[in-house]
Amino acid sequence: MLYQANKIAGYVQKNNFITDSSVSGTFLNEIDEKSTEISSRILVFDRNFMVIADSNKSEVGKTFVIPELLDAMNGSASANLRKDEGTIYASAYVDDETGAKTGAVLIVSSFTEFYGLLDTINHDWLIITALISILVAILNYISSGWFIKPLSSLVETIYRITDGNLSERFKVKGNDEIAVLGTAVNKMTDKLEQEDSSRSEFVSNVSHELKTPLSSIKVLSESILLQDGAPEEMYREFLQDINSEVDRMTNMINDLLSLVKLDSREVGLNLAETNLRKMLISIMKMLYPLAGEKDIELVLEADREVIILADETKLSLAVSNLIDNAIKYTPEGGVVKVTLENDSQNAYIAVIDSGIGISEEEQAKIFNRFYRVDKTRDRETGGTGLGLAITHQTVLNHGGSVKVISKEGSGATFIVRLPFDNREV
Ligand code: ADP
């Protein structure tokens, strides 16, 4: 109320409403409007306490000397509650440029109006609060739908996958965090499915590979049993065949056992400082007779001593598999060269042959278990199709890699990279 009184006083002073009677028409209108606006009676007094404007019109020309007006004329605005009348009085002075008081403004407002105003505010506030609460609830519902729904659907998918439904996938929508999580879960499931199918494939391959020599043994032994009085040479020949089939099976089982050991993380590598040059020399010594049988020239190019941390037994088997293959798949009179090099971080062993080579299409598959380019030929060479898988896994376990460069018909080069620092592996 005081604020309103002061505002009106300022307005009256600015427009010289008290001193300039020519503007009184506008002035009275303004006072009326303001009074309606603030729902209060407005009275303007001159310096003699005479009413010169009254929004109720009834008191114009009359003189009142009341405490609020005296206060105002003395230069201090004041406001009072008049409980008995049920009103509030608020006053403010009007002065001129010199600071002399030229009049005063009095606002009279009834409690009922005031409480009415409070009620309206309270009521409005209640509605606003209710509206905000409803809005917050709706937003909360929508946003939880956005977030919780896809999350619980993701959790359900994970449970279904855990129950063994490996073909199950999460339907990824948008690109928010849930979508990223869903994509990761899908990728993980792809991998699981792949592992699962390669495990079944492995088991079926093993059974198949063992069945073949077993059926040969069965056929051979039955033929002798069924033939009464067979000559001794026949017995000898059949038993030799049986013996070589048993050797094949033994080789395969040994290879399988090595692979299983390489796969299981518990059987770690027995790492020690290994002189690769010395290791290659002893592998070569072992394989010279094999190369000699096929009149193959076996060459080692290793000028430098290269020492790395490695499991020598396992690595030696891995590298001899490569040289063994190079001899096996190189026709008589060919050349097999083994080189040893290094840079600041890695040692490189290359096995280069002048043999039959491997087509690009086959190159991607030769490291798979039981994979053989030509099954019939390999039966003769006695391969199990596990050698390169063993080499690959061993080199991976040493933190390295195996690369093959070849063209069908013009030799093959296998390059093994072995890092010096494989402590992290
Ligand atoms: P295997 O016991 O049959 O030799 P590997 O796993 O060692 O099995 O090799 C897989 C296949 O890769 C072989 O059957 C052969 O077809 C091919 N291969 C491996 N090394 C060579 C090579 N140096 N030259 C040509 N083919 C090769």
Coordinates of C-alpha atoms and ligand atoms in Angstrom, one line a residue:
M1 CA 0.0 0.0 0.0
L2 CA 2.9 2.3 0.9
Y3 CA 4.5 1.5 -2.3
Q4 CA 1.4 2.3 -4.2
A5 CA 1.0 5.6 -2.3
N6 CA 4.5 6.6 -3.1
K7 CA 4.1 5.7 -6.7
I8 CA 1.0 7.8 -7.1
A9 CA 2.6 10.7 -5.2
G10 CA 5.5 10.6 -7.7
Y11 CA 3.1 10.6 -10.5
V12 CA 1.1 13.5 -9.1
Q13 CA 4.3 15.5 -8.5
K14 CA 5.7 14.8 -12.0
N15 CA 2.6 16.1 -13.7
N16 CA 2.1 19.1 -11.4
F17 CA -1.5 18.0 -10.7
I18 CA -1.7 19.9 -7.5
T19 CA -0.3 23.3 -8.7
D20 CA -1.5 23.2 -12.3
S21 CA -5.4 23.3 -12.4
S22 CA -5.4 23.0 -16.3
V23 CA -4.5 19.3 -16.1
S24 CA -7.1 18.4 -13.5
G25 CA -9.4 16.6 -16.0
T26 CA -6.8 14.0 -17.0
F27 CA -5.6 13.8 -13.4
L28 CA -9.0 12.9 -12.0
N29 CA -9.4 10.2 -14.7
E30 CA -6.0 8.8 -13.9
I31 CA -6.8 8.6 -10.2
D32 CA -10.1 6.9 -10.9
E33 CA -8.4 4.3 -13.1
K34 CA -5.7 3.7 -10.6
S35 CA -8.2 3.3 -7.8
T36 CA -10.1 0.6 -9.7
E37 CA -6.9 -1.1 -10.5
I38 CA -5.7 -1.4 -6.9
S39 CA -9.3 -1.8 -5.5
S40 CA -8.7 1.1 -3.0
R41 CA -9.9 4.6 -2.5
I42 CA -7.4 7.3 -3.4
L43 CA -7.4 10.8 -2.0
V44 CA -5.1 13.6 -3.0
F45 CA -4.6 16.5 -0.5
D46 CA -3.1 20.0 -1.0
R47 CA -0.7 21.4 1.5
N48 CA -3.7 22.7 3.6
F49 CA -5.0 19.2 4.1
M50 CA -7.9 19.9 1.7
V51 CA -9.1 17.1 -0.6
I52 CA -8.5 18.1 -4.2
A53 CA -9.2 14.7 -5.7
D54 CA -11.2 11.7 -4.3
S55 CA -11.8 8.5 -6.3
N56 CA -15.2 8.3 -4.4
K57 CA -15.9 12.0 -5.2
S58 CA -17.7 12.6 -1.9
E59 CA -15.1 14.4 0.1
V60 CA -13.7 16.9 -2.5
G61 CA -13.2 20.4 -0.9
K62 CA -13.3 19.0 2.7
T63 CA -10.3 19.3 5.0
F64 CA -9.0 16.4 7.1
V65 CA -6.2 16.4 9.5
I66 CA -5.3 12.8 10.3
P67 CA -2.1 11.3 11.7
E68 CA -1.1 9.6 8.4
L69 CA -1.4 13.0 6.6
L70 CA 0.6 14.8 9.3
D71 CA 3.3 12.2 8.9
A72 CA 3.4 12.6 5.2
M73 CA 3.6 16.4 5.4
N74 CA 6.5 16.0 7.8
G75 CA 8.3 14.0 5.1
S76 CA 7.7 10.4 6.2
A77 CA 5.3 8.1 4.5
S78 CA 3.2 6.0 6.9
A79 CA 0.7 3.2 6.9
N80 CA -1.7 2.2 9.6
L81 CA -4.2 -0.5 10.3
R82 CA -7.5 0.8 11.6
K83 CA -9.0 -2.3 13.0
D84 CA -12.3 -0.7 14.2
E85 CA -13.0 0.6 10.7
G86 CA -11.7 -2.5 9.0
T87 CA -9.3 -0.4 6.8
I88 CA -5.7 0.3 6.1
Y89 CA -4.5 3.9 5.6
A90 CA -1.3 4.6 3.7
S91 CA 0.1 8.0 2.9
A92 CA 3.0 9.6 0.9
Y93 CA 4.0 13.2 0.5
V94 CA 4.2 15.2 -2.8
D95 CA 7.0 17.9 -3.0
D96 CA 8.3 20.3 -5.5
E97 CA 11.9 20.8 -6.9
T98 CA 12.9 22.7 -3.7
G99 CA 11.8 19.9 -1.5
A100 CA 8.9 21.8 -0.1
K101 CA 5.8 19.7 0.6
T102 CA 3.0 20.6 -1.8
G103 CA 0.5 18.0 -0.8
A104 CA -0.1 14.3 0.1
V105 CA -1.7 11.1 -1.3
L106 CA -3.8 8.9 0.9
I107 CA -4.9 5.4 0.0
V108 CA -7.7 3.8 1.9
S109 CA -8.3 0.1 1.5
S110 CA -10.6 -2.2 3.2
F111 CA -9.5 -5.5 4.8
T112 CA -12.2 -7.4 3.0
E113 CA -10.7 -6.3 -0.3
F114 CA -7.3 -7.1 1.0
Y115 CA -8.3 -10.6 2.2
G116 CA -10.1 -11.1 -1.0
L117 CA -6.9 -10.3 -2.9
L118 CA -5.0 -12.8 -0.7
D119 CA -7.7 -15.4 -1.3
T120 CA -7.4 -14.9 -5.0
I121 CA -3.6 -15.2 -4.8
N122 CA -4.0 -18.3 -2.6
H123 CA -6.5 -19.8 -4.9
D124 CA -4.4 -19.1 -8.0
W125 CA -1.4 -20.5 -6.3
L126 CA -3.2 -23.7 -5.4
I127 CA -4.2 -24.2 -9.1
I128 CA -0.7 -23.5 -10.2
T129 CA 0.8 -25.9 -7.7
A130 CA -1.7 -28.6 -8.8
L131 CA -1.0 -28.0 -12.4
I132 CA 2.8 -28.2 -11.9
S133 CA 2.4 -31.4 -9.9
I134 CA 0.3 -33.0 -12.7
L135 CA 2.8 -31.8 -15.2
V136 CA 5.7 -33.2 -13.2
A137 CA 3.9 -36.5 -12.8
I138 CA 3.2 -36.7 -16.6
L139 CA 6.8 -35.8 -17.4
N140 CA 8.0 -38.4 -14.9
Y141 CA 5.8 -41.1 -16.4
I142 CA 6.9 -40.3 -20.0
S143 CA 10.6 -40.1 -19.1
S144 CA 10.5 -43.3 -17.1
G145 CA 8.8 -44.9 -20.0
W146 CA 11.6 -43.7 -22.3
F147 CA 14.2 -45.0 -20.0
I148 CA 12.8 -47.9 -18.0
K149 CA 10.9 -49.7 -20.8
P150 CA 13.9 -50.3 -23.1
L151 CA 16.1 -51.1 -20.1
S152 CA 13.7 -53.8 -18.9
S153 CA 13.4 -55.2 -22.4
L154 CA 17.2 -55.4 -22.6
V155 CA 17.3 -57.2 -19.2
E156 CA 14.6 -59.6 -20.5
T157 CA 16.7 -60.3 -23.6
I158 CA 19.8 -60.9 -21.5
Y159 CA 17.9 -63.4 -19.4
R160 CA 16.6 -65.2 -22.5
I161 CA 20.2 -65.4 -23.8
T162 CA 21.4 -66.7 -20.5
D163 CA 18.7 -69.4 -20.6
G164 CA 20.4 -70.7 -23.8
N165 CA 18.5 -68.9 -26.5
L166 CA 21.6 -67.7 -28.4
S167 CA 19.7 -66.6 -31.4
E168 CA 17.9 -64.0 -29.3
R169 CA 18.9 -60.3 -30.1
F170 CA 18.0 -56.9 -28.6
K171 CA 16.1 -54.6 -31.0
V172 CA 18.3 -51.5 -31.0
K173 CA 16.4 -48.2 -31.5
G174 CA 18.0 -44.7 -31.7
N175 CA 21.5 -44.1 -30.5
D176 CA 21.3 -43.4 -26.8
E177 CA 23.1 -45.2 -24.0
I178 CA 20.6 -48.1 -24.0
A179 CA 21.2 -48.5 -27.8
V180 CA 25.0 -48.6 -27.2
L181 CA 24.5 -51.2 -24.4
G182 CA 22.1 -53.2 -26.6
T183 CA 24.6 -53.2 -29.5
A184 CA 27.3 -54.5 -27.1
V185 CA 25.0 -57.2 -25.8
N186 CA 24.2 -58.2 -29.3
K187 CA 27.9 -58.4 -30.3
M188 CA 28.6 -60.5 -27.2
T189 CA 25.8 -62.8 -28.2
D190 CA 27.1 -63.1 -31.7
K191 CA 30.5 -64.2 -30.3
L192 CA 28.8 -66.7 -27.9
E193 CA 26.8 -68.1 -30.8
Q194 CA 29.9 -68.4 -32.9
E195 CA 31.8 -70.1 -30.1
D196 CA 28.9 -72.4 -29.5
S197 CA 28.7 -73.5 -33.2
S198 CA 32.5 -73.8 -33.5
R199 CA 32.5 -76.0 -30.4
S200 CA 29.8 -78.3 -31.9
E201 CA 31.7 -78.3 -35.2
F202 CA 34.9 -79.2 -33.4
V203 CA 33.3 -82.1 -31.6
S204 CA 31.7 -83.4 -34.8
N205 CA 35.1 -83.0 -36.6
V206 CA 36.9 -84.9 -33.9
S207 CA 34.4 -87.7 -34.0
H208 CA 34.5 -87.8 -37.8
E209 CA 38.3 -87.8 -37.9
L210 CA 38.6 -90.6 -35.3
K211 CA 35.9 -92.6 -37.0
T212 CA 37.8 -92.9 -40.3
P213 CA 40.8 -94.7 -38.9
L214 CA 38.6 -96.8 -36.6
S215 CA 36.5 -98.0 -39.6
S216 CA 39.7 -98.8 -41.5
I217 CA 40.9 -100.9 -38.5
K218 CA 37.5 -102.6 -38.3
V219 CA 37.6 -103.5 -42.1
L220 CA 41.2 -104.7 -42.0
S221 CA 40.8 -106.8 -38.9
E222 CA 37.5 -108.3 -40.1
S223 CA 39.0 -109.3 -43.4
I224 CA 41.8 -111.3 -41.7
L225 CA 39.3 -112.9 -39.2
L226 CA 37.0 -114.0 -42.0
Q227 CA 39.7 -115.4 -44.1
D228 CA 40.6 -118.9 -42.8
G229 CA 44.2 -119.9 -43.4
A230 CA 45.4 -116.6 -44.8
P231 CA 49.1 -116.5 -45.7
E232 CA 51.4 -114.9 -43.2
E233 CA 52.4 -112.0 -45.5
M234 CA 48.8 -111.0 -45.6
Y235 CA 48.6 -111.0 -41.8
R236 CA 51.8 -108.9 -41.7
E237 CA 50.5 -106.4 -44.3
F238 CA 47.1 -105.9 -42.7
L239 CA 48.7 -105.6 -39.3
Q240 CA 51.1 -103.0 -40.6
D241 CA 48.1 -101.0 -42.0
I242 CA 46.3 -101.3 -38.7
N243 CA 49.5 -100.2 -37.0
S244 CA 49.8 -97.1 -39.1
E245 CA 46.1 -96.2 -38.5
V246 CA 46.7 -96.5 -34.8
D247 CA 49.7 -94.1 -35.2
R248 CA 47.5 -91.7 -37.0
M249 CA 45.0 -91.8 -34.2
T250 CA 47.7 -91.4 -31.6
N251 CA 49.1 -88.3 -33.5
M252 CA 45.7 -86.8 -33.7
I253 CA 44.9 -87.3 -30.0
N254 CA 48.3 -85.9 -29.1
D255 CA 47.6 -82.8 -31.3
L256 CA 44.2 -82.5 -29.8
L257 CA 45.6 -82.6 -26.3
S258 CA 48.2 -79.9 -27.1
L259 CA 45.4 -77.7 -28.5
V260 CA 43.2 -78.2 -25.4
K261 CA 46.2 -77.3 -23.2
L262 CA 46.9 -74.2 -25.3
D263 CA 43.2 -73.2 -25.1
S264 CA 42.9 -73.5 -21.3
R265 CA 44.1 -70.4 -19.6
E266 CA 45.1 -72.2 -16.4
V267 CA 48.0 -74.0 -18.1
G268 CA 50.0 -70.8 -18.7
L269 CA 53.2 -70.4 -20.6
N270 CA 56.5 -71.5 -19.0
L271 CA 58.3 -68.3 -20.0
A272 CA 62.1 -68.1 -20.0
E273 CA 64.7 -66.3 -21.9
T274 CA 64.9 -68.1 -25.2
N275 CA 67.6 -67.9 -27.8
L276 CA 65.6 -68.1 -31.1
R277 CA 68.7 -68.8 -33.2
K278 CA 69.7 -71.7 -31.1
M279 CA 66.0 -72.9 -31.1
L280 CA 65.9 -72.8 -34.9
I281 CA 69.2 -74.6 -35.3
S282 CA 68.0 -77.6 -33.2
I283 CA 64.6 -77.7 -35.1
M284 CA 66.5 -77.8 -38.3
K285 CA 68.7 -80.6 -37.1
M286 CA 65.7 -82.6 -36.4
L287 CA 64.1 -82.0 -39.8
Y288 CA 67.1 -82.4 -42.0
P289 CA 66.5 -86.1 -42.5
L290 CA 62.9 -85.5 -43.5
A291 CA 64.0 -82.8 -46.1
G292 CA 66.7 -85.2 -47.2
E293 CA 64.2 -87.9 -48.1
K294 CA 62.6 -85.6 -50.6
D295 CA 65.9 -84.1 -51.7
I296 CA 64.7 -80.7 -50.4
E297 CA 67.4 -78.1 -49.6
L298 CA 66.8 -76.8 -46.1
V299 CA 68.4 -73.4 -45.4
L300 CA 68.7 -71.3 -42.2
E301 CA 69.5 -67.6 -42.4
A302 CA 70.0 -66.4 -38.9
D303 CA 73.0 -64.0 -38.4
R304 CA 71.9 -62.4 -35.1
E305 CA 71.3 -63.8 -31.7
V306 CA 67.7 -62.9 -30.9
I307 CA 66.5 -63.5 -27.4
I308 CA 62.9 -63.3 -26.2
L309 CA 60.8 -64.4 -23.3
A310 CA 59.0 -67.5 -24.5
D311 CA 57.9 -71.0 -23.7
E312 CA 60.6 -72.8 -25.7
T313 CA 58.9 -76.2 -25.9
K314 CA 55.6 -74.9 -27.1
L315 CA 57.2 -72.3 -29.5
S316 CA 59.5 -75.0 -30.9
L317 CA 56.6 -77.2 -31.7
A318 CA 54.8 -74.3 -33.3
V319 CA 57.7 -73.4 -35.6
S320 CA 58.5 -77.0 -36.5
N321 CA 54.9 -77.4 -37.6
L322 CA 55.5 -74.7 -40.1
I323 CA 58.8 -76.1 -41.4
D324 CA 57.3 -79.6 -41.4
N325 CA 54.4 -78.3 -43.6
A326 CA 56.8 -76.5 -45.9
I327 CA 58.7 -79.8 -46.5
K328 CA 55.4 -81.7 -46.9
Y329 CA 53.9 -79.3 -49.4
T330 CA 57.1 -78.8 -51.5
P331 CA 57.7 -81.2 -54.3
E332 CA 61.0 -83.1 -54.5
G333 CA 64.1 -81.1 -55.3
G334 CA 62.6 -77.8 -53.9
V335 CA 63.9 -75.3 -51.3
V336 CA 62.8 -74.4 -47.9
K337 CA 64.3 -71.4 -46.3
V338 CA 64.0 -70.2 -42.6
T339 CA 65.0 -66.7 -41.7
L340 CA 65.3 -64.9 -38.3
E341 CA 65.2 -61.1 -38.1
N342 CA 64.1 -58.5 -35.6
D343 CA 63.3 -54.8 -35.2
S344 CA 63.2 -52.8 -31.9
Q345 CA 60.0 -54.5 -30.6
N346 CA 59.6 -57.9 -32.4
A347 CA 61.4 -61.0 -33.6
Y348 CA 60.3 -62.3 -37.0
I349 CA 60.7 -66.0 -38.1
A350 CA 59.9 -66.6 -41.7
V351 CA 59.4 -70.0 -43.3
I352 CA 59.6 -69.7 -47.1
D353 CA 59.0 -72.7 -49.4
S354 CA 59.0 -73.2 -53.2
G355 CA 56.0 -75.6 -53.0
I356 CA 52.4 -75.9 -54.2
G357 CA 51.3 -72.7 -52.5
I358 CA 47.9 -71.8 -51.1
S359 CA 45.1 -70.0 -52.9
E360 CA 43.9 -66.7 -51.4
E361 CA 40.5 -68.3 -50.6
E362 CA 42.1 -71.1 -48.6
Q363 CA 44.5 -68.8 -46.8
A364 CA 41.7 -67.5 -44.5
K365 CA 40.8 -71.1 -43.5
I366 CA 44.1 -73.0 -43.1
F367 CA 44.4 -72.0 -39.4
N368 CA 41.0 -73.6 -38.6
R369 CA 41.1 -76.9 -36.7
F370 CA 40.9 -79.9 -39.0
Y371 CA 41.0 -77.8 -42.1
R372 CA 42.9 -79.4 -45.0
V373 CA 43.0 -78.0 -48.6
D374 CA 43.1 -81.5 -50.2
K375 CA 41.8 -84.2 -47.9
T376 CA 42.9 -87.2 -49.9
R377 CA 46.4 -85.9 -50.4
D378 CA 46.7 -85.2 -46.7
R379 CA 45.7 -88.6 -45.7
E380 CA 48.7 -89.8 -47.6
T381 CA 51.0 -87.2 -46.0
G382 CA 49.6 -88.1 -42.6
G383 CA 48.4 -84.7 -41.7
T384 CA 45.7 -84.1 -39.0
G385 CA 44.7 -80.6 -40.0
L386 CA 45.6 -79.5 -36.5
G387 CA 49.2 -78.4 -37.0
L388 CA 48.5 -74.8 -38.1
A389 CA 45.8 -74.4 -35.4
I390 CA 48.4 -75.3 -32.8
T391 CA 51.0 -72.9 -34.3
H392 CA 48.4 -70.1 -34.4
Q393 CA 47.2 -70.6 -30.9
T394 CA 50.8 -70.8 -29.5
V395 CA 51.9 -67.6 -31.2
L396 CA 48.7 -65.8 -30.1
N397 CA 49.5 -66.9 -26.5
H398 CA 52.9 -65.3 -26.9
G399 CA 51.2 -62.1 -27.9
G400 CA 52.4 -62.4 -31.5
S401 CA 50.8 -63.1 -34.9
V402 CA 51.1 -65.4 -37.9
K403 CA 50.8 -64.1 -41.5
V404 CA 50.7 -66.1 -44.7
I405 CA 51.8 -64.8 -48.1
S406 CA 51.2 -67.1 -51.0
K407 CA 50.0 -67.7 -54.5
E408 CA 48.6 -71.0 -55.7
G409 CA 51.4 -72.9 -57.4
S410 CA 54.3 -70.6 -56.5
G411 CA 55.3 -71.4 -52.9
A412 CA 54.2 -70.1 -49.5
T413 CA 55.8 -67.8 -46.9
F414 CA 54.6 -68.0 -43.3
I415 CA 55.8 -65.1 -41.1
V416 CA 55.7 -65.4 -37.3
R417 CA 55.9 -62.1 -35.3
L418 CA 56.9 -62.5 -31.6
P419 CA 57.1 -59.4 -29.4
F420 CA 60.0 -59.0 -27.0
D421 CA 57.7 -57.7 -24.3
N422 CA 54.9 -60.2 -23.8
R423 CA 54.6 -59.8 -20.1
E424 CA 51.0 -58.4 -20.5
V425 CA 49.8 -61.5 -22.4
Ligands
ADP1 P1 48.1 -80.7 -41.8 O1 48.4 -81.6 -40.6 O2 47.1 -81.3 -42.7 O3 49.4 -80.3 -42.5 P2 47.9 -78.0 -41.0 O4 47.0 -77.4 -40.0 O5 49.4 -78.0 -40.7 O6 47.4 -79.5 -41.2 O7 47.7 -77.3 -42.4 C1 46.4 -77.2 -42.9 C2 46.4 -77.2 -44.4 O8 47.1 -76.0 -44.9 C3 47.1 -78.3 -45.0 O9 46.3 -79.4 -45.1 C4 47.6 -77.8 -46.3 O10 46.5 -77.9 -47.3 C5 47.7 -76.3 -46.1 N1 49.2 -75.9 -45.9 C6 49.8 -75.7 -44.8 N2 51.1 -75.4 -45.0 C7 51.3 -75.3 -46.3 C8 52.4 -74.9 -47.2 N3 53.6 -74.6 -46.7 N4 52.1 -75.0 -48.5 C9 50.9 -75.3 -49.0 N5 49.8 -75.6 -48.3 C10 50.0 -75.6 -46.9

